[in-house]
CSV table of C-alpha atoms and ligand atoms in Angstrom, one decimal:
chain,number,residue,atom,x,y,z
O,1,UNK,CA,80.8,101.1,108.1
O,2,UNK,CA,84.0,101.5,105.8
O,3,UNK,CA,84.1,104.2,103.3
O,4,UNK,CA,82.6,102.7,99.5
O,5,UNK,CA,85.2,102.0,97.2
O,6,UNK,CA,84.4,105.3,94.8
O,7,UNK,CA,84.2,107.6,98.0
O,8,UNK,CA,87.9,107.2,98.6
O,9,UNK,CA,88.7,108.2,95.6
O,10,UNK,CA,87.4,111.8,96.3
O,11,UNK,CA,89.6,115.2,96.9
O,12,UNK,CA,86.9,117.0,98.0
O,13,UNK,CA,88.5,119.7,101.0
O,14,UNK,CA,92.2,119.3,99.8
O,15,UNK,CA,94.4,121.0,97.8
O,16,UNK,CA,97.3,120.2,95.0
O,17,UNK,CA,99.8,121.8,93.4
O,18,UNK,CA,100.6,120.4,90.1
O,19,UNK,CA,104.1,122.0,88.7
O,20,UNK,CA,104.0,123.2,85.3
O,21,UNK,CA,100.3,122.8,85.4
O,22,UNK,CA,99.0,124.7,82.2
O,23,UNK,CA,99.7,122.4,78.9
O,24,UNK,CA,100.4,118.5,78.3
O,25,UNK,CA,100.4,116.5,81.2
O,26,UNK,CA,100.3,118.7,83.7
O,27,UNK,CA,96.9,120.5,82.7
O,28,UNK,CA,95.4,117.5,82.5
O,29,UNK,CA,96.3,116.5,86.1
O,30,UNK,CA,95.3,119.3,87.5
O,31,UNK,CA,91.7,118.8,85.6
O,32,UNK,CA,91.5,115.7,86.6
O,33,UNK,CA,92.1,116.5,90.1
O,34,UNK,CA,90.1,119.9,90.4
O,35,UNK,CA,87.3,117.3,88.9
O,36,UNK,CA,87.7,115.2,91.9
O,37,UNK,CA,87.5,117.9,94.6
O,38,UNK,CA,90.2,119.6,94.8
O,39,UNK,CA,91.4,122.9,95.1
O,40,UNK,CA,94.4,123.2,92.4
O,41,UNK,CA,97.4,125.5,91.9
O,42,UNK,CA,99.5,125.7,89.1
O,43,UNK,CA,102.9,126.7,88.7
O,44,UNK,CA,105.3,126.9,86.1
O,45,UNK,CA,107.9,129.9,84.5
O,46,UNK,CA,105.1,130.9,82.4
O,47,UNK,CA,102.8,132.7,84.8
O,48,UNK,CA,100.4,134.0,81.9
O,49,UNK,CA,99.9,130.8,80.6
O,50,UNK,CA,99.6,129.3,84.1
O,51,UNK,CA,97.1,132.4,85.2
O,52,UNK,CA,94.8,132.1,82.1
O,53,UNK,CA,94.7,128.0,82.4
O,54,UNK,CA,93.9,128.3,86.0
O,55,UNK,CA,90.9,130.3,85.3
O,56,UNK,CA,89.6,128.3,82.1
O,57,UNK,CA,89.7,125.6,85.2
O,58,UNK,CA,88.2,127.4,87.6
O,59,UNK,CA,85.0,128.1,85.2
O,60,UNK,CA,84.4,124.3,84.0
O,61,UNK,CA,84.9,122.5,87.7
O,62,UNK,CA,83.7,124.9,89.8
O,63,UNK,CA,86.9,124.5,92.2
O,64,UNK,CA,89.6,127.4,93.3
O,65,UNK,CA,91.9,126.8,90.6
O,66,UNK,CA,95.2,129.5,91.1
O,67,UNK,CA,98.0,130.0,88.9
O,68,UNK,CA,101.0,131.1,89.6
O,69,UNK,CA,104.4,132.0,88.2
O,70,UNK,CA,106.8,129.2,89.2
O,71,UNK,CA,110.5,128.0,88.5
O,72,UNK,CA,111.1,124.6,90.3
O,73,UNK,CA,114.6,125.1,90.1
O,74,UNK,CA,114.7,128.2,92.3
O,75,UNK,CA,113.8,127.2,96.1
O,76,UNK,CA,112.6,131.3,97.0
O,77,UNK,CA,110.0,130.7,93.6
O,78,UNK,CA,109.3,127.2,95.5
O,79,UNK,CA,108.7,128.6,99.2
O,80,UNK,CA,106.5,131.6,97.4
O,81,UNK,CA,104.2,129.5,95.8
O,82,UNK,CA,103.6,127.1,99.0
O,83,UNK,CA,102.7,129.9,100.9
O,84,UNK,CA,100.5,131.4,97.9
O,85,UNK,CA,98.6,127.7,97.8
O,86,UNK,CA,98.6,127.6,101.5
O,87,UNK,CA,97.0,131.3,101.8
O,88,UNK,CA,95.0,131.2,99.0
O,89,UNK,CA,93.0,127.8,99.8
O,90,UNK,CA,94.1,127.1,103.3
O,91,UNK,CA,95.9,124.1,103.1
O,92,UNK,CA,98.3,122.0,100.5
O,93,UNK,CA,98.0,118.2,100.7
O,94,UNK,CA,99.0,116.9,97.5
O,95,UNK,CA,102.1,118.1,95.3
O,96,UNK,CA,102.5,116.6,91.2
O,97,UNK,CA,106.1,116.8,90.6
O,98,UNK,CA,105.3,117.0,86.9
O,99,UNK,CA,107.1,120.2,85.3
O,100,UNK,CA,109.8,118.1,82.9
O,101,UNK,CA,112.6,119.2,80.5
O,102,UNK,CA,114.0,117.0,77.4
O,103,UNK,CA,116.6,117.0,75.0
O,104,UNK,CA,117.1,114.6,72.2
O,105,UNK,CA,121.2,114.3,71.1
O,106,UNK,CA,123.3,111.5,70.9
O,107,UNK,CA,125.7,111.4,74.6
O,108,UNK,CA,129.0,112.9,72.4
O,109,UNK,CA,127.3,116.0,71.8
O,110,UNK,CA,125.7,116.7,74.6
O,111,UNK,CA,126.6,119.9,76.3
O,112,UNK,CA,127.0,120.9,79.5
O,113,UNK,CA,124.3,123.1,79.9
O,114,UNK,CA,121.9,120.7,78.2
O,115,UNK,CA,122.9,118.2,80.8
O,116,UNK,CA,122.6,121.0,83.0
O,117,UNK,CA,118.6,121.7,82.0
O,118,UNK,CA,117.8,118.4,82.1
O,119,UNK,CA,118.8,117.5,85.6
O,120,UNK,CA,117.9,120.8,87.1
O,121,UNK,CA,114.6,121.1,85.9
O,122,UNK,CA,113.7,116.7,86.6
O,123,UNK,CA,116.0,116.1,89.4
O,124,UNK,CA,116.8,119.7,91.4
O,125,UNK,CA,113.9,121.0,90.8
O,126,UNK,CA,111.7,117.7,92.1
O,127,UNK,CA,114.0,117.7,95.0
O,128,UNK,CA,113.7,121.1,95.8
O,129,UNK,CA,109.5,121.0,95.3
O,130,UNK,CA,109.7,118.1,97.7
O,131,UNK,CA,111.9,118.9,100.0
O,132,UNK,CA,109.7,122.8,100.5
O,133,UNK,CA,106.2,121.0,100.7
O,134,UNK,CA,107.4,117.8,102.4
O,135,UNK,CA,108.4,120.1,105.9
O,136,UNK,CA,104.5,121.7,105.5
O,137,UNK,CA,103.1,118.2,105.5
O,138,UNK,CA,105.4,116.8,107.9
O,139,UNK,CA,104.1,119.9,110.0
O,140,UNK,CA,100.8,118.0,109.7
O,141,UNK,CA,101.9,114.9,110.1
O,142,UNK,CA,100.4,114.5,106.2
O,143,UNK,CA,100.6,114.9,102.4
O,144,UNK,CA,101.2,113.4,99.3
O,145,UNK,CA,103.9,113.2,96.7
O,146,UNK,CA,102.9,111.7,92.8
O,147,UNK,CA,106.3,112.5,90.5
O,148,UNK,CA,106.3,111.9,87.4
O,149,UNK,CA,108.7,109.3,85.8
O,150,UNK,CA,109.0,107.7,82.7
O,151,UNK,CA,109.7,104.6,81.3
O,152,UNK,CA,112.7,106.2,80.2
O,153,UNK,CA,114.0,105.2,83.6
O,154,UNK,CA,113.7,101.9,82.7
O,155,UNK,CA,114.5,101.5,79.3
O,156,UNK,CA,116.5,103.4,76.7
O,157,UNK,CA,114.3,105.3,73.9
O,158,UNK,CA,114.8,105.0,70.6
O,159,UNK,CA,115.3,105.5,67.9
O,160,UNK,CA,116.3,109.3,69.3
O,161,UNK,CA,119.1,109.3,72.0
O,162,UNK,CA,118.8,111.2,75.5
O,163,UNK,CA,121.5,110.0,77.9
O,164,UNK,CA,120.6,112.7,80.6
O,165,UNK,CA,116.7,112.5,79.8
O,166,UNK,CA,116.8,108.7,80.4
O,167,UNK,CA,119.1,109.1,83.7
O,168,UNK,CA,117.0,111.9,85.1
O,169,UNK,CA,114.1,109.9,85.1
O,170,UNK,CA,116.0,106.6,86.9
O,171,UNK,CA,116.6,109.0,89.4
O,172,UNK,CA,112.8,110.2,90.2
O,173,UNK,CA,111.9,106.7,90.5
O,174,UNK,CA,115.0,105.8,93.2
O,175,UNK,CA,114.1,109.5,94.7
O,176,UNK,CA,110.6,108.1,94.9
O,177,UNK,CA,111.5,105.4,96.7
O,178,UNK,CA,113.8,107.0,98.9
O,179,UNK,CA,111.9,109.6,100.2
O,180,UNK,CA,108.7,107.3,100.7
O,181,UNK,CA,110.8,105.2,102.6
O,182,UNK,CA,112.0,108.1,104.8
O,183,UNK,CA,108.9,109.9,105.5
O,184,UNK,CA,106.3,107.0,105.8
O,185,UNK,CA,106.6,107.5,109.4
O,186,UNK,CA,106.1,111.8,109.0
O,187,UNK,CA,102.3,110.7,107.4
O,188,UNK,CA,103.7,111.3,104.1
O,189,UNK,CA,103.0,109.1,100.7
O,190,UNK,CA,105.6,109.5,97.9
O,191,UNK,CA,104.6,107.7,94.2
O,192,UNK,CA,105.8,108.1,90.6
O,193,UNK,CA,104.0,107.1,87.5
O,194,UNK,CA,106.2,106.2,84.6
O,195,UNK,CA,104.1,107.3,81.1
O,196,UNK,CA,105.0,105.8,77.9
O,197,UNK,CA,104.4,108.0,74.8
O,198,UNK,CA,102.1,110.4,75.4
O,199,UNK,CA,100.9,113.4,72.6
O,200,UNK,CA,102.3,116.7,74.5
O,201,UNK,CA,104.9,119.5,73.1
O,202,UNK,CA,107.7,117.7,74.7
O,203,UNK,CA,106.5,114.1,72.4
O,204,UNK,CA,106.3,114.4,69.0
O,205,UNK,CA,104.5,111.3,68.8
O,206,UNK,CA,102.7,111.8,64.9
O,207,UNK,CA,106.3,112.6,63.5
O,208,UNK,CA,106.6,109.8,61.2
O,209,UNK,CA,110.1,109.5,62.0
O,210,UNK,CA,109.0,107.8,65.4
O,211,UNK,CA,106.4,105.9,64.3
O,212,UNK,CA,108.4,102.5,64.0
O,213,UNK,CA,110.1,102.6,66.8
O,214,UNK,CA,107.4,104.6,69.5
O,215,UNK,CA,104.3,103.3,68.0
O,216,UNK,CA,104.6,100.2,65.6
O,217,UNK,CA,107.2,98.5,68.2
O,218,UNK,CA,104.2,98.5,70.9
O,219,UNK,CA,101.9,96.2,72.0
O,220,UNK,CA,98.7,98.6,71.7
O,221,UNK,CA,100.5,100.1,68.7
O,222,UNK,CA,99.4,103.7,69.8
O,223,UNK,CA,100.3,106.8,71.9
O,224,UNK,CA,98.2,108.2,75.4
O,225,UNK,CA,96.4,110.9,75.4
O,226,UNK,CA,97.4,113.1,78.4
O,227,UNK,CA,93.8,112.0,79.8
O,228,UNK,CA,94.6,108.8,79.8
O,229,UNK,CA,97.3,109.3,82.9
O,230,UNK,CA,95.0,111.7,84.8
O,231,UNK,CA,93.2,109.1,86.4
O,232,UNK,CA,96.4,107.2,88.1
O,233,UNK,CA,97.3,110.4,89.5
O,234,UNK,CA,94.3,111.0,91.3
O,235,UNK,CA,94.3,107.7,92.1
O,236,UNK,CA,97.8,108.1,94.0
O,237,UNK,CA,96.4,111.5,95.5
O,238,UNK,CA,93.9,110.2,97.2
O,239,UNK,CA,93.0,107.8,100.1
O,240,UNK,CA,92.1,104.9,97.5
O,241,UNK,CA,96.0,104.4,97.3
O,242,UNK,CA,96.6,104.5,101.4
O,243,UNK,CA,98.4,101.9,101.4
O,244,UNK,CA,100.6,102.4,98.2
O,245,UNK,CA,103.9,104.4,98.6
O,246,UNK,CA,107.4,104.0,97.6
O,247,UNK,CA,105.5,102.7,94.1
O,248,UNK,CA,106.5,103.4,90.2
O,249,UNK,CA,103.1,102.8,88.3
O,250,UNK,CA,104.0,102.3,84.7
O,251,UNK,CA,101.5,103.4,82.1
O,252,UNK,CA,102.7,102.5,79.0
O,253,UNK,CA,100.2,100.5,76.6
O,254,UNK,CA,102.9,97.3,77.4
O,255,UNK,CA,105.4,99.6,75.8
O,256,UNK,CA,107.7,97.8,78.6
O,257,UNK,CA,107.0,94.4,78.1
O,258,UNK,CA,108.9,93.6,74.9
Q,301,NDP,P1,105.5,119.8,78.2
Q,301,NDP,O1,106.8,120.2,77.6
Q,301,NDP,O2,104.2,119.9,77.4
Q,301,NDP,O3,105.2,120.5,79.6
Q,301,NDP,C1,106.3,120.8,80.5
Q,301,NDP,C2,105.8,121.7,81.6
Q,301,NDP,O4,106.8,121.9,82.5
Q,301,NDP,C3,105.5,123.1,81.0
Q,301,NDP,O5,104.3,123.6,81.6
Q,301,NDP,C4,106.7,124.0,81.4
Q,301,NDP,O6,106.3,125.3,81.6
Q,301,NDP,C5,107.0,123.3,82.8
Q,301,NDP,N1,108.4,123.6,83.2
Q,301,NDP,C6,109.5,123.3,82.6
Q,301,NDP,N2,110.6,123.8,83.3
Q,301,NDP,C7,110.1,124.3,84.4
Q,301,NDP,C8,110.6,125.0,85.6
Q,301,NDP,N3,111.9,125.2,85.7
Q,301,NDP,N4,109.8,125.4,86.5
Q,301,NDP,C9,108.5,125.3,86.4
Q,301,NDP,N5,107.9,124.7,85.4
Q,301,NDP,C10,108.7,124.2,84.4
Q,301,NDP,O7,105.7,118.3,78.7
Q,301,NDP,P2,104.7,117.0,79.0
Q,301,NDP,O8,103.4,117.5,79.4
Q,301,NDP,O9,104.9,116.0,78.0
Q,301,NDP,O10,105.5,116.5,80.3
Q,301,NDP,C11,105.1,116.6,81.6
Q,301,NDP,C12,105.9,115.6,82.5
Q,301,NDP,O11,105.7,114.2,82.0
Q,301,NDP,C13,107.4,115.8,82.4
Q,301,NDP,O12,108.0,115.5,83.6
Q,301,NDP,C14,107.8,114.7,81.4
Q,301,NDP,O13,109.2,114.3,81.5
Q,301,NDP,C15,106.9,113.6,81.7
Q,301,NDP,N6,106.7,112.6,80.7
Q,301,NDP,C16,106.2,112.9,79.5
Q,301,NDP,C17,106.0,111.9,78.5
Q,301,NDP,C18,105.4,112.2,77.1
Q,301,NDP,O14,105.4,111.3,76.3
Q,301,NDP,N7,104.9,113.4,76.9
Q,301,NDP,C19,106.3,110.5,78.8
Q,301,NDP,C20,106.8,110.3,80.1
Q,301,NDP,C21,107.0,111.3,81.0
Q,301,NDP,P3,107.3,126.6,81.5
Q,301,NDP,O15,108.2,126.3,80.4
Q,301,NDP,O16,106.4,127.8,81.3
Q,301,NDP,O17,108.0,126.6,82.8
């Protein structure tokens, strides 16, 4: 008999690491996956932060939840923490490429070392997060990859400019792609969602400034809640999304579709 629909959707025995884990986003991945089964380490430069959200998780699902101190952009920080998540649960099946920098500033003033931030921290450190837990699960002949994109790689925000912001995130989708492509025979899944607006530090989605353009201008005429991506993430982590790789999932209240 084949496994009920719900059942798949379970992470029960596995663990993910979910970069930049312990606010926005990120936290509420790594909720939303520790409530699904999981065993859940987070990592991101903040290791108090990361440390003290890990254990308020821990308490209210009941899983291993570890935090870490972690800096995507440094491969020895990236090795260390897949060998903590491996030694401290026993395995590592799923990594969330969600830790994220952006800068708002029209392209002629953009310096070097915002440019610099930007792609380290969305492109160099994705790549370098992937390319240390991709060899583990190619070891195993499994794993999973969810990055998260934007729909800032497919359109161009406004009414705020952020040249390297919106290229950064073009990128994760192609490197998405390209890495699904290349290790689909290793046993190895590779997804991207693409939010729209969602209420975090990096989104200052009630500053009425925004409001015309980032709420009015959309279809549902509101912003996410981080809780409100959660679900698609588990949904890419687990077997329910067997099938699916190589995919950009947009979730963007039709943001997209004007
Ligand atoms: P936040 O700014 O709230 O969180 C970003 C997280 O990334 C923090 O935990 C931060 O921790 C961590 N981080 C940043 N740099 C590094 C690094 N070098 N190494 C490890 N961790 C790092 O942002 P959001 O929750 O809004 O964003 C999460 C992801 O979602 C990002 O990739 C973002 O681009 C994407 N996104 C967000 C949208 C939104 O509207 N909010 C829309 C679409 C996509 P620390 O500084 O301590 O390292």
């Amino acid at each position: 008999m084949s496994t009920p629909a719900l059942d798949t959707f379970s992470l029960a025995g596995r663990t993910a690491l979910v970069t930049g884990g312990y606010r926005g986003l990120g936290l509420a991945f790594a909720r939303a996956l520790a409530e699904a089964g999981a065993d859940v380490v987070i990592g991101a430069r903040d290791e108090e932060a990361s440390v003290a959200a890990a254990a308020e998780l821990a308490e209210t699902t009941g899983r291993t939840v570890v935090g870490v101190g972690l800096d995507v952009t440094d491969r020895a920080s990236a090795q260390r923490v897949v060998a903590t998540a491996i030694e401290a649960t026993g395995r590592l099946d799923v990594l969330v490429n969600n830790a994220g920098a952006c800068v708002h500033r029209p392209a002629l003033e953009v310096t070097d070392d915002e440019w610099d931030l930007v792609f380290d921290t969305n492109v160099r450190g994705l790549w370098i997060m992937s390319q240390v837990a991709g060899r583990h699960f190619a070891d195993q002949r499994s794993g999973v990859i969810v990055n998260i994109g934007s729909i800032s790689g497919l359109i161009v925000n406004r009414p705020q400019w952020q040249p390297a912001y919106n290229a950064s995130k073009a990128a994760v989708h192609q490197l998405t792609k390209s890495l699904a492509a290349e290790w689909a025979p290793l046993g190895i899944r590779v997804n991207a969602v693409a939010p729209g607006y969602v209420k975090t530090e990096m989104a200052p989605v009630d500053d009425p400034a925004f409001k015309p353009r980032w709420i009015d201008d959309a279809p549902m005429q509101r912003y996410a809640l981080p809780e409100e991506i959660a679900p698609t993430v588990v949904y890419l982590a687990s077997d329910a999304s067997s099938f699916v790789t190589g995919s950009v999932v947009v979730i963007d209240g039709g943001y997209t579709t004007f």
